[in-house]
mmCIF file of C-alpha atoms and ligand atoms in Angstrom:
data_model
loop_
_atom_site.group_PDB
_atom_site.id
_atom_site.type_symbol
_atom_site.label_atom_id
_atom_site.label_comp_id
_atom_site.label_asym_id
_atom_site.label_seq_id
_atom_site.Cartn_x
_atom_site.Cartn_y
_atom_site.Cartn_z
ATOM 1 C CA MET A 1 -20.666 7.604 -15.611
ATOM 2 C CA THR A 2 -21.109 5.440 -12.520
ATOM 3 C CA GLN A 3 -18.656 5.997 -9.733
ATOM 4 C CA ARG A 4 -15.655 3.673 -9.871
ATOM 5 C CA ILE A 5 -15.026 1.538 -6.802
ATOM 6 C CA ALA A 6 -11.585 1.694 -5.215
ATOM 7 C CA ILE A 7 -10.227 -0.596 -2.513
ATOM 8 C CA VAL A 8 -7.454 0.595 -0.219
ATOM 9 C CA THR A 9 -5.951 -2.036 2.086
ATOM 10 C CA GLY A 10 -4.737 -0.827 5.472
ATOM 11 C CA ALA A 11 -7.066 2.150 5.040
ATOM 12 C CA ASN A 12 -6.856 3.420 8.610
ATOM 13 C CA GLY A 13 -3.063 3.227 8.745
ATOM 14 C CA GLY A 14 -0.530 6.020 8.431
ATOM 15 C CA LEU A 15 -0.647 6.297 4.643
ATOM 16 C CA GLY A 16 -4.053 4.732 3.955
ATOM 17 C CA GLU A 17 -6.105 7.612 5.338
ATOM 18 C CA SER A 18 -4.633 10.145 2.936
ATOM 19 C CA MET A 19 -5.052 7.732 0.045
ATOM 20 C CA CYS A 20 -8.738 7.245 0.861
ATOM 21 C CA LYS A 21 -9.275 10.997 1.023
ATOM 22 C CA ALA A 22 -7.465 11.606 -2.273
ATOM 23 C CA LEU A 23 -9.474 8.896 -4.051
ATOM 24 C CA ILE A 24 -12.762 10.285 -2.725
ATOM 25 C CA GLN A 25 -11.707 13.722 -3.955
ATOM 26 C CA GLN A 26 -11.359 12.046 -7.366
ATOM 27 C CA ASP A 27 -14.964 10.939 -7.054
ATOM 28 C CA ARG A 28 -14.237 7.290 -6.307
ATOM 29 C CA LYS A 29 -16.384 5.153 -4.024
ATOM 30 C CA VAL A 30 -13.806 3.960 -1.484
ATOM 31 C CA VAL A 31 -13.796 0.678 0.402
ATOM 32 C CA GLY A 32 -11.102 0.450 3.068
ATOM 33 C CA THR A 33 -9.818 -2.670 4.745
ATOM 34 C CA TYR A 34 -8.546 -3.133 8.272
ATOM 35 C CA ILE A 35 -7.094 -5.998 10.301
ATOM 36 C CA PRO A 36 -9.725 -8.402 11.723
ATOM 37 C CA GLY A 37 -10.092 -7.948 15.476
ATOM 38 C CA HIS A 38 -9.517 -4.192 15.316
ATOM 39 C CA GLU A 39 -13.195 -3.316 14.856
ATOM 40 C CA GLU A 40 -13.286 -0.635 17.515
ATOM 41 C CA ALA A 41 -10.394 1.343 16.041
ATOM 42 C CA ALA A 42 -11.766 0.911 12.528
ATOM 43 C CA ASN A 43 -15.245 2.066 13.526
ATOM 44 C CA SER A 44 -14.056 5.174 15.321
ATOM 45 C CA TRP A 45 -11.739 6.051 12.439
ATOM 46 C CA GLN A 46 -14.604 5.575 9.977
ATOM 47 C CA GLU A 47 -16.803 7.861 12.090
ATOM 48 C CA SER A 48 -14.141 10.558 12.257
ATOM 49 C CA MET A 49 -13.686 10.362 8.472
ATOM 50 C CA LYS A 50 -17.433 10.722 8.059
ATOM 51 C CA GLN A 51 -17.425 13.849 10.211
ATOM 52 C CA GLN A 52 -14.764 15.277 7.913
ATOM 53 C CA GLY A 53 -17.005 14.523 4.906
ATOM 54 C CA PHE A 54 -15.325 11.306 3.738
ATOM 55 C CA ASP A 55 -17.684 8.360 3.483
ATOM 56 C CA ILE A 56 -15.650 5.131 3.514
ATOM 57 C CA THR A 57 -17.039 1.589 3.634
ATOM 58 C CA MET A 58 -14.876 -0.494 5.949
ATOM 59 C CA LYS A 59 -14.295 -4.262 5.701
ATOM 60 C CA ALA A 60 -12.088 -6.519 7.807
ATOM 61 C CA VAL A 61 -9.639 -8.738 5.965
ATOM 62 C CA ASP A 62 -6.303 -10.358 6.664
ATOM 63 C CA VAL A 63 -4.391 -9.585 3.461
ATOM 64 C CA ALA A 64 -2.048 -12.478 4.244
ATOM 65 C CA ASP A 65 -4.939 -14.934 3.715
ATOM 66 C CA TYR A 66 -5.852 -15.700 0.096
ATOM 67 C CA SER A 67 -9.285 -17.197 0.791
ATOM 68 C CA ALA A 68 -10.233 -14.255 2.999
ATOM 69 C CA CYS A 69 -9.171 -11.771 0.308
ATOM 70 C CA LYS A 70 -11.108 -13.635 -2.366
ATOM 71 C CA ALA A 71 -14.217 -13.718 -0.169
ATOM 72 C CA LEU A 72 -13.915 -10.013 0.654
ATOM 73 C CA LEU A 73 -13.554 -9.037 -2.999
ATOM 74 C CA GLU A 74 -16.612 -11.125 -3.930
ATOM 75 C CA GLU A 75 -18.563 -9.479 -1.111
ATOM 76 C CA VAL A 76 -17.631 -5.987 -2.313
ATOM 77 C CA GLU A 77 -18.565 -6.847 -5.898
ATOM 78 C CA ASN A 78 -21.920 -8.263 -4.782
ATOM 79 C CA GLU A 79 -22.749 -5.345 -2.486
ATOM 80 C CA LEU A 80 -21.356 -2.396 -4.437
ATOM 81 C CA GLY A 81 -20.261 -3.480 -7.906
ATOM 82 C CA PRO A 82 -17.038 -4.278 -9.731
ATOM 83 C CA VAL A 83 -13.709 -3.253 -8.255
ATOM 84 C CA ASP A 84 -11.911 -1.016 -10.752
ATOM 85 C CA ILE A 85 -9.123 0.363 -8.565
ATOM 86 C CA LEU A 86 -6.998 -1.557 -6.096
ATOM 87 C CA VAL A 87 -4.390 0.036 -3.863
ATOM 88 C CA ASN A 88 -2.346 -2.578 -2.003
ATOM 89 C CA ASN A 89 -1.127 -0.485 0.869
ATOM 90 C CA ALA A 90 -1.306 -2.719 3.978
ATOM 91 C CA GLY A 91 2.103 -3.580 5.328
ATOM 92 C CA ILE A 92 4.024 -4.348 8.509
ATOM 93 C CA THR A 93 7.587 -4.173 9.814
ATOM 94 C CA ARG A 94 9.401 -6.665 12.036
ATOM 95 C CA ASP A 95 12.823 -5.025 12.025
ATOM 96 C CA ALA A 96 15.908 -6.831 13.314
ATOM 97 C CA PRO A 97 19.418 -7.307 12.049
ATOM 98 C CA LEU A 98 19.732 -10.650 10.242
ATOM 99 C CA LYS A 99 21.756 -12.207 13.045
ATOM 100 C CA LYS A 100 18.776 -11.716 15.380
ATOM 101 C CA MET A 101 15.908 -12.126 12.899
ATOM 102 C CA GLN A 102 13.650 -15.079 13.670
ATOM 103 C CA PRO A 103 11.902 -17.190 11.016
ATOM 104 C CA GLU A 104 8.545 -15.847 12.283
ATOM 105 C CA GLN A 105 9.677 -12.263 11.602
ATOM 106 C CA TRP A 106 10.749 -13.241 8.100
ATOM 107 C CA GLN A 107 7.527 -15.147 7.334
ATOM 108 C CA ALA A 108 5.174 -12.520 8.758
ATOM 109 C CA VAL A 109 6.637 -9.745 6.620
ATOM 110 C CA ILE A 110 6.803 -11.812 3.413
ATOM 111 C CA GLN A 111 3.262 -13.033 3.982
ATOM 112 C CA THR A 112 1.714 -9.639 4.729
ATOM 113 C CA ASN A 113 3.782 -7.410 2.467
ATOM 114 C CA LEU A 114 4.419 -9.611 -0.582
ATOM 115 C CA ASN A 115 2.003 -12.556 -0.660
ATOM 116 C CA SER A 116 -0.810 -10.050 -0.067
ATOM 117 C CA MET A 117 -0.130 -8.651 -3.533
ATOM 118 C CA PHE A 118 -1.077 -11.981 -5.096
ATOM 119 C CA ASN A 119 -3.927 -12.495 -2.629
ATOM 120 C CA MET A 120 -5.628 -9.208 -3.522
ATOM 121 C CA CYS A 121 -4.773 -8.925 -7.230
ATOM 122 C CA GLN A 122 -5.462 -12.464 -8.383
ATOM 123 C CA PRO A 123 -9.196 -12.529 -7.544
ATOM 124 C CA VAL A 124 -9.980 -9.232 -9.372
ATOM 125 C CA PHE A 125 -7.474 -9.180 -12.221
ATOM 126 C CA GLU A 126 -9.324 -11.285 -14.795
ATOM 127 C CA ALA A 127 -12.564 -9.378 -14.295
ATOM 128 C CA MET A 128 -10.738 -6.029 -14.697
ATOM 129 C CA CYS A 129 -9.227 -7.331 -17.947
ATOM 130 C CA ASN A 130 -12.617 -8.541 -19.174
ATOM 131 C CA ARG A 131 -14.175 -5.134 -18.467
ATOM 132 C CA GLY A 132 -11.263 -3.433 -20.231
ATOM 133 C CA TRP A 133 -10.367 -1.075 -17.392
ATOM 134 C CA GLY A 134 -8.444 -1.290 -14.140
ATOM 135 C CA ARG A 135 -5.886 0.506 -12.008
ATOM 136 C CA ILE A 136 -3.644 -1.317 -9.556
ATOM 137 C CA VAL A 137 -1.101 0.473 -7.382
ATOM 138 C CA ASN A 138 1.143 -1.608 -5.147
ATOM 139 C CA ILE A 139 2.853 0.228 -2.325
ATOM 140 C CA SER A 140 6.513 -0.742 -2.124
ATOM 141 C CA SER A 141 9.230 1.242 -0.330
ATOM 142 C CA LEU A 142 12.470 3.108 -0.679
ATOM 143 C CA ASN A 143 13.936 0.234 1.306
ATOM 144 C CA GLY A 144 12.916 -2.241 -1.390
ATOM 145 C CA GLU A 145 14.990 -0.166 -3.812
ATOM 146 C CA LYS A 146 18.113 0.330 -1.726
ATOM 147 C CA GLY A 147 17.920 -2.236 1.104
ATOM 148 C CA GLN A 148 17.985 -1.174 4.756
ATOM 149 C CA PHE A 149 20.029 -2.258 7.774
ATOM 150 C CA GLY A 150 17.655 -4.225 10.013
ATOM 151 C CA GLN A 151 15.099 -4.910 7.270
ATOM 152 C CA ALA A 152 16.193 -7.990 5.320
ATOM 153 C CA ASN A 153 12.589 -9.250 5.445
ATOM 154 C CA TYR A 154 10.934 -5.935 4.559
ATOM 155 C CA SER A 155 13.458 -5.030 1.851
ATOM 156 C CA ALA A 156 13.032 -8.464 0.246
ATOM 157 C CA ALA A 157 9.226 -8.241 0.267
ATOM 158 C CA LYS A 158 9.189 -4.687 -1.061
ATOM 159 C CA ALA A 159 11.702 -5.536 -3.813
ATOM 160 C CA GLY A 160 9.525 -8.512 -4.773
ATOM 161 C CA ILE A 161 6.656 -6.111 -5.433
ATOM 162 C CA TYR A 162 8.543 -4.647 -8.406
ATOM 163 C CA GLY A 163 8.824 -7.969 -10.228
ATOM 164 C CA PHE A 164 5.217 -8.866 -9.467
ATOM 165 C CA SER A 165 3.907 -5.492 -10.645
ATOM 166 C CA LYS A 166 5.925 -5.500 -13.850
ATOM 167 C CA ALA A 167 4.841 -9.050 -14.712
ATOM 168 C CA ILE A 168 1.139 -8.404 -14.340
ATOM 169 C CA ALA A 169 1.468 -4.967 -15.955
ATOM 170 C CA GLN A 170 2.391 -6.887 -19.103
ATOM 171 C CA GLU A 171 -0.610 -9.187 -18.684
ATOM 172 C CA GLY A 172 -3.010 -6.254 -18.277
ATOM 173 C CA ALA A 173 -1.523 -3.835 -20.788
ATOM 174 C CA ARG A 174 -3.703 -4.705 -23.773
ATOM 175 C CA LYS A 175 -6.785 -4.970 -21.609
ATOM 176 C CA GLY A 176 -6.805 -1.449 -20.203
ATOM 177 C CA VAL A 177 -5.465 -2.515 -16.809
ATOM 178 C CA THR A 178 -2.441 -0.578 -15.544
ATOM 179 C CA VAL A 179 -0.218 -1.818 -12.718
ATOM 180 C CA ASN A 180 2.351 0.404 -11.044
ATOM 181 C CA SER A 181 4.161 0.676 -7.746
ATOM 182 C CA VAL A 182 4.777 3.644 -5.477
ATOM 183 C CA SER A 183 7.832 3.608 -3.224
ATOM 184 C CA PRO A 184 7.508 5.934 -0.250
ATOM 185 C CA GLY A 185 10.613 7.042 1.560
ATOM 186 C CA TYR A 186 10.476 7.955 5.256
ATOM 187 C CA ILE A 187 7.040 9.451 5.815
ATOM 188 C CA ASP A 188 5.711 10.918 9.047
ATOM 189 C CA THR A 189 3.610 7.913 10.146
ATOM 190 C CA PRO A 190 3.400 5.742 13.278
ATOM 191 C CA MET A 191 5.465 3.059 11.484
ATOM 192 C CA VAL A 192 8.380 5.427 10.960
ATOM 193 C CA ARG A 193 7.965 6.915 14.446
ATOM 194 C CA GLN A 194 8.757 3.425 15.822
ATOM 195 C CA VAL A 195 12.332 3.717 14.556
ATOM 196 C CA PRO A 196 14.634 4.566 17.490
ATOM 197 C CA GLU A 197 15.005 8.346 17.676
ATOM 198 C CA LYS A 198 18.781 8.331 17.217
ATOM 199 C CA VAL A 199 18.505 6.141 14.132
ATOM 200 C CA LEU A 200 15.688 8.241 12.692
ATOM 201 C CA ASP A 201 17.655 11.461 13.181
ATOM 202 C CA MET A 202 20.494 9.886 11.237
ATOM 203 C CA ILE A 203 18.106 8.850 8.470
ATOM 204 C CA VAL A 204 16.527 12.318 8.195
ATOM 205 C CA GLU A 205 20.016 13.817 7.870
ATOM 206 C CA GLY A 206 20.389 11.701 4.726
ATOM 207 C CA ILE A 207 17.224 13.024 3.070
ATOM 208 C CA PRO A 208 18.191 15.769 0.615
ATOM 209 C CA VAL A 209 14.829 17.543 1.040
ATOM 210 C CA GLY A 210 15.712 17.715 4.750
ATOM 211 C CA ARG A 211 12.537 16.381 6.337
ATOM 212 C CA LEU A 212 10.199 13.403 6.566
ATOM 213 C CA GLY A 213 7.558 13.185 3.866
ATOM 214 C CA GLN A 214 3.872 13.732 4.556
ATOM 215 C CA PRO A 215 1.231 11.033 3.862
ATOM 216 C CA GLU A 216 -0.537 13.402 1.436
ATOM 217 C CA GLU A 217 2.609 13.385 -0.698
ATOM 218 C CA ILE A 218 2.195 9.633 -1.219
ATOM 219 C CA ALA A 219 -1.560 9.902 -1.763
ATOM 220 C CA ARG A 220 -0.890 12.387 -4.568
ATOM 221 C CA ALA A 221 1.147 9.747 -6.430
ATOM 222 C CA VAL A 222 -1.594 7.147 -5.936
ATOM 223 C CA ALA A 223 -4.266 9.531 -7.227
ATOM 224 C CA PHE A 224 -2.110 10.362 -10.247
ATOM 225 C CA LEU A 225 -1.549 6.714 -11.181
ATOM 226 C CA THR A 226 -5.200 5.714 -10.711
ATOM 227 C CA ASP A 227 -6.555 8.645 -12.706
ATOM 228 C CA ASP A 228 -8.774 7.852 -15.695
ATOM 229 C CA ASN A 229 -6.209 9.619 -17.886
ATOM 230 C CA ALA A 230 -3.224 7.573 -16.675
ATOM 231 C CA GLY A 231 -3.808 4.698 -19.112
ATOM 232 C CA PHE A 232 -0.381 4.943 -20.741
ATOM 233 C CA ILE A 233 1.520 4.678 -17.468
ATOM 234 C CA THR A 234 2.053 1.036 -16.594
ATOM 235 C CA GLY A 235 4.792 -1.192 -15.200
ATOM 236 C CA THR A 236 6.587 1.717 -13.624
ATOM 237 C CA ASN A 237 7.607 2.696 -10.132
ATOM 238 C CA MET A 238 7.181 6.145 -8.657
ATOM 239 C CA SER A 239 9.687 6.929 -5.895
ATOM 240 C CA VAL A 240 8.510 9.570 -3.447
ATOM 241 C CA ASN A 241 11.401 9.878 -1.035
ATOM 242 C CA GLY A 242 12.684 13.456 -0.848
ATOM 243 C CA GLY A 243 15.689 12.519 -2.981
ATOM 244 C CA GLN A 244 16.995 9.950 -0.497
ATOM 245 C CA TYR A 245 17.525 7.400 -3.269
ATOM 246 C CA MET A 246 17.674 8.307 -6.919
ATOM 247 C CA ALA A 247 17.301 5.118 -8.940
HETATM 248 N N1 CAA B 301 23.768 1.391 9.425
HETATM 249 C C1 CAA B 301 24.840 0.918 10.060
HETATM 250 N N2 CAA B 301 24.823 0.500 11.328
HETATM 251 C C2 CAA B 301 23.674 0.536 11.977
HETATM 252 C C3 CAA B 301 22.497 1.003 11.382
HETATM 253 C C4 CAA B 301 22.576 1.466 10.050
HETATM 254 N N3 CAA B 301 21.520 1.932 9.411
HETATM 255 N N4 CAA B 301 21.484 0.916 12.251
HETATM 256 C C5 CAA B 301 22.015 0.407 13.383
HETATM 257 N N5 CAA B 301 23.332 0.201 13.219
HETATM 258 C C6 CAA B 301 24.294 -0.310 14.188
HETATM 259 C C7 CAA B 301 24.220 0.428 15.485
HETATM 260 O O1 CAA B 301 24.970 1.608 15.415
HETATM 261 C C8 CAA B 301 24.808 -0.585 16.450
HETATM 262 O O2 CAA B 301 26.198 -0.589 16.303
HETATM 263 P P1 CAA B 301 27.153 -1.056 17.505
HETATM 264 O O3 CAA B 301 26.767 -2.443 17.854
HETATM 265 O O4 CAA B 301 28.518 -0.925 16.941
HETATM 266 O O5 CAA B 301 26.872 -0.067 18.609
HETATM 267 C C9 CAA B 301 24.277 -1.864 15.885
HETATM 268 O O6 CAA B 301 23.957 -1.633 14.515
HETATM 269 C C10 CAA B 301 23.003 -2.275 16.583
HETATM 270 O O7 CAA B 301 22.946 -3.604 16.430
HETATM 271 P P2 CAA B 301 22.006 -4.471 17.358
HETATM 272 O O8 CAA B 301 22.291 -5.885 17.034
HETATM 273 O O9 CAA B 301 22.069 -4.048 18.775
HETATM 274 O O10 CAA B 301 20.591 -4.082 16.738
HETATM 275 P P3 CAA B 301 19.257 -3.806 17.489
HETATM 276 O O11 CAA B 301 18.722 -5.076 17.992
HETATM 277 O O12 CAA B 301 19.405 -2.668 18.394
HETATM 278 O O13 CAA B 301 18.325 -3.388 16.246
HETATM 279 C C11 CAA B 301 17.590 -2.086 14.402
HETATM 280 C C12 CAA B 301 18.741 -2.472 15.345
HETATM 281 C C13 CAA B 301 16.289 -2.816 14.711
HETATM 282 C C14 CAA B 301 17.973 -2.426 13.012
HETATM 283 C C15 CAA B 301 17.403 -0.594 14.622
HETATM 284 O O14 CAA B 301 18.616 0.036 14.331
HETATM 285 C C16 CAA B 301 16.344 -0.005 13.736
HETATM 286 O O15 CAA B 301 15.162 -0.036 14.040
HETATM 287 N N6 CAA B 301 16.767 0.580 12.617
HETATM 288 C C17 CAA B 301 15.861 1.247 11.697
HETATM 289 C C18 CAA B 301 15.413 0.327 10.642
HETATM 290 C C19 CAA B 301 14.548 1.118 9.703
HETATM 291 O O16 CAA B 301 14.969 2.063 9.068
HETATM 292 N N7 CAA B 301 13.273 0.725 9.595
HETATM 293 C C20 CAA B 301 12.368 1.453 8.761
HETATM 294 C C21 CAA B 301 11.008 1.430 9.382
HETATM 295 S S1 CAA B 301 9.914 2.513 8.539
HETATM 296 C C22 CAA B 301 9.590 1.722 7.144
HETATM 297 O O17 CAA B 301 9.934 0.599 6.915
HETATM 298 C C23 CAA B 301 8.782 2.498 6.145
HETATM 299 C C24 CAA B 301 9.463 2.599 4.860
HETATM 300 O O18 CAA B 301 9.041 1.941 3.915
HETATM 301 C C25 CAA B 301 10.593 3.531 4.694
#
């Protein structure tokens, strides 16, 4: 069988790297995306992955821009073939308590974390359905499940991912296309390391497993849900949060 093509947005971010590695270990051809203007970082990351034996094609795209996403997906299909697996992982934080949150902070997070789901899924969804096979995993968050002080924007965007995923899971179900979300808790990544130390210590105290998660622990969930044998799992959410929130 020909190798399936997987796209991971935000590939060179804290969680993306592990996802790319896990998908390659599942014999996928992986295309990663990075933020336009960050070519140098993306190139050196790609080179270091190559040295570790992971060959990843890198493409720049702003996931907040529908036309750019559509163009990127067409480019990948023309150069490599149909996209069978899509992992919408790219995301940002602009944390502030609501009283201080500016409209720009709200818009940026909704645009990048929620509208990106539409921007990346819409251009490939019909073709996946027509081919009778597809796997979409949308990365949400613990804080979309429970809300988080200082994250009205992020919690709203991440909660929106559940409704979006469940709606299109129904549209894809009879066509062999599964759509699920994964909700990481606090994982040892640069994004989480930005949280003030005192606040983070308090958060870790509230994690029953007693530690931050590791990126590989999220990648494992993504690999599971995108597996060829995962065709009966759709419209669900997998929480990977060390027991911090049990829905
Ligand atoms: N619960 C209750 N009170 C809290 C609180 C919390 N979780 N966090 C902060 N506070 C309180 C502080 O104790 C302080 O109280 P006092 O005024 O009585 O001293 C007050 O809120 C601070 O308010 P400020 O208006 O001064 O807030 P600030 O401008 O300093 O910003 C913040 C606060 C940006 C929200 C900061 O606390 C913060 O970064 N919190 C962490 C937010 C967080 O968890 N982000 C997750 C990032 S990682 C991620 O998003 C990945 C993922 O999916 C899990």
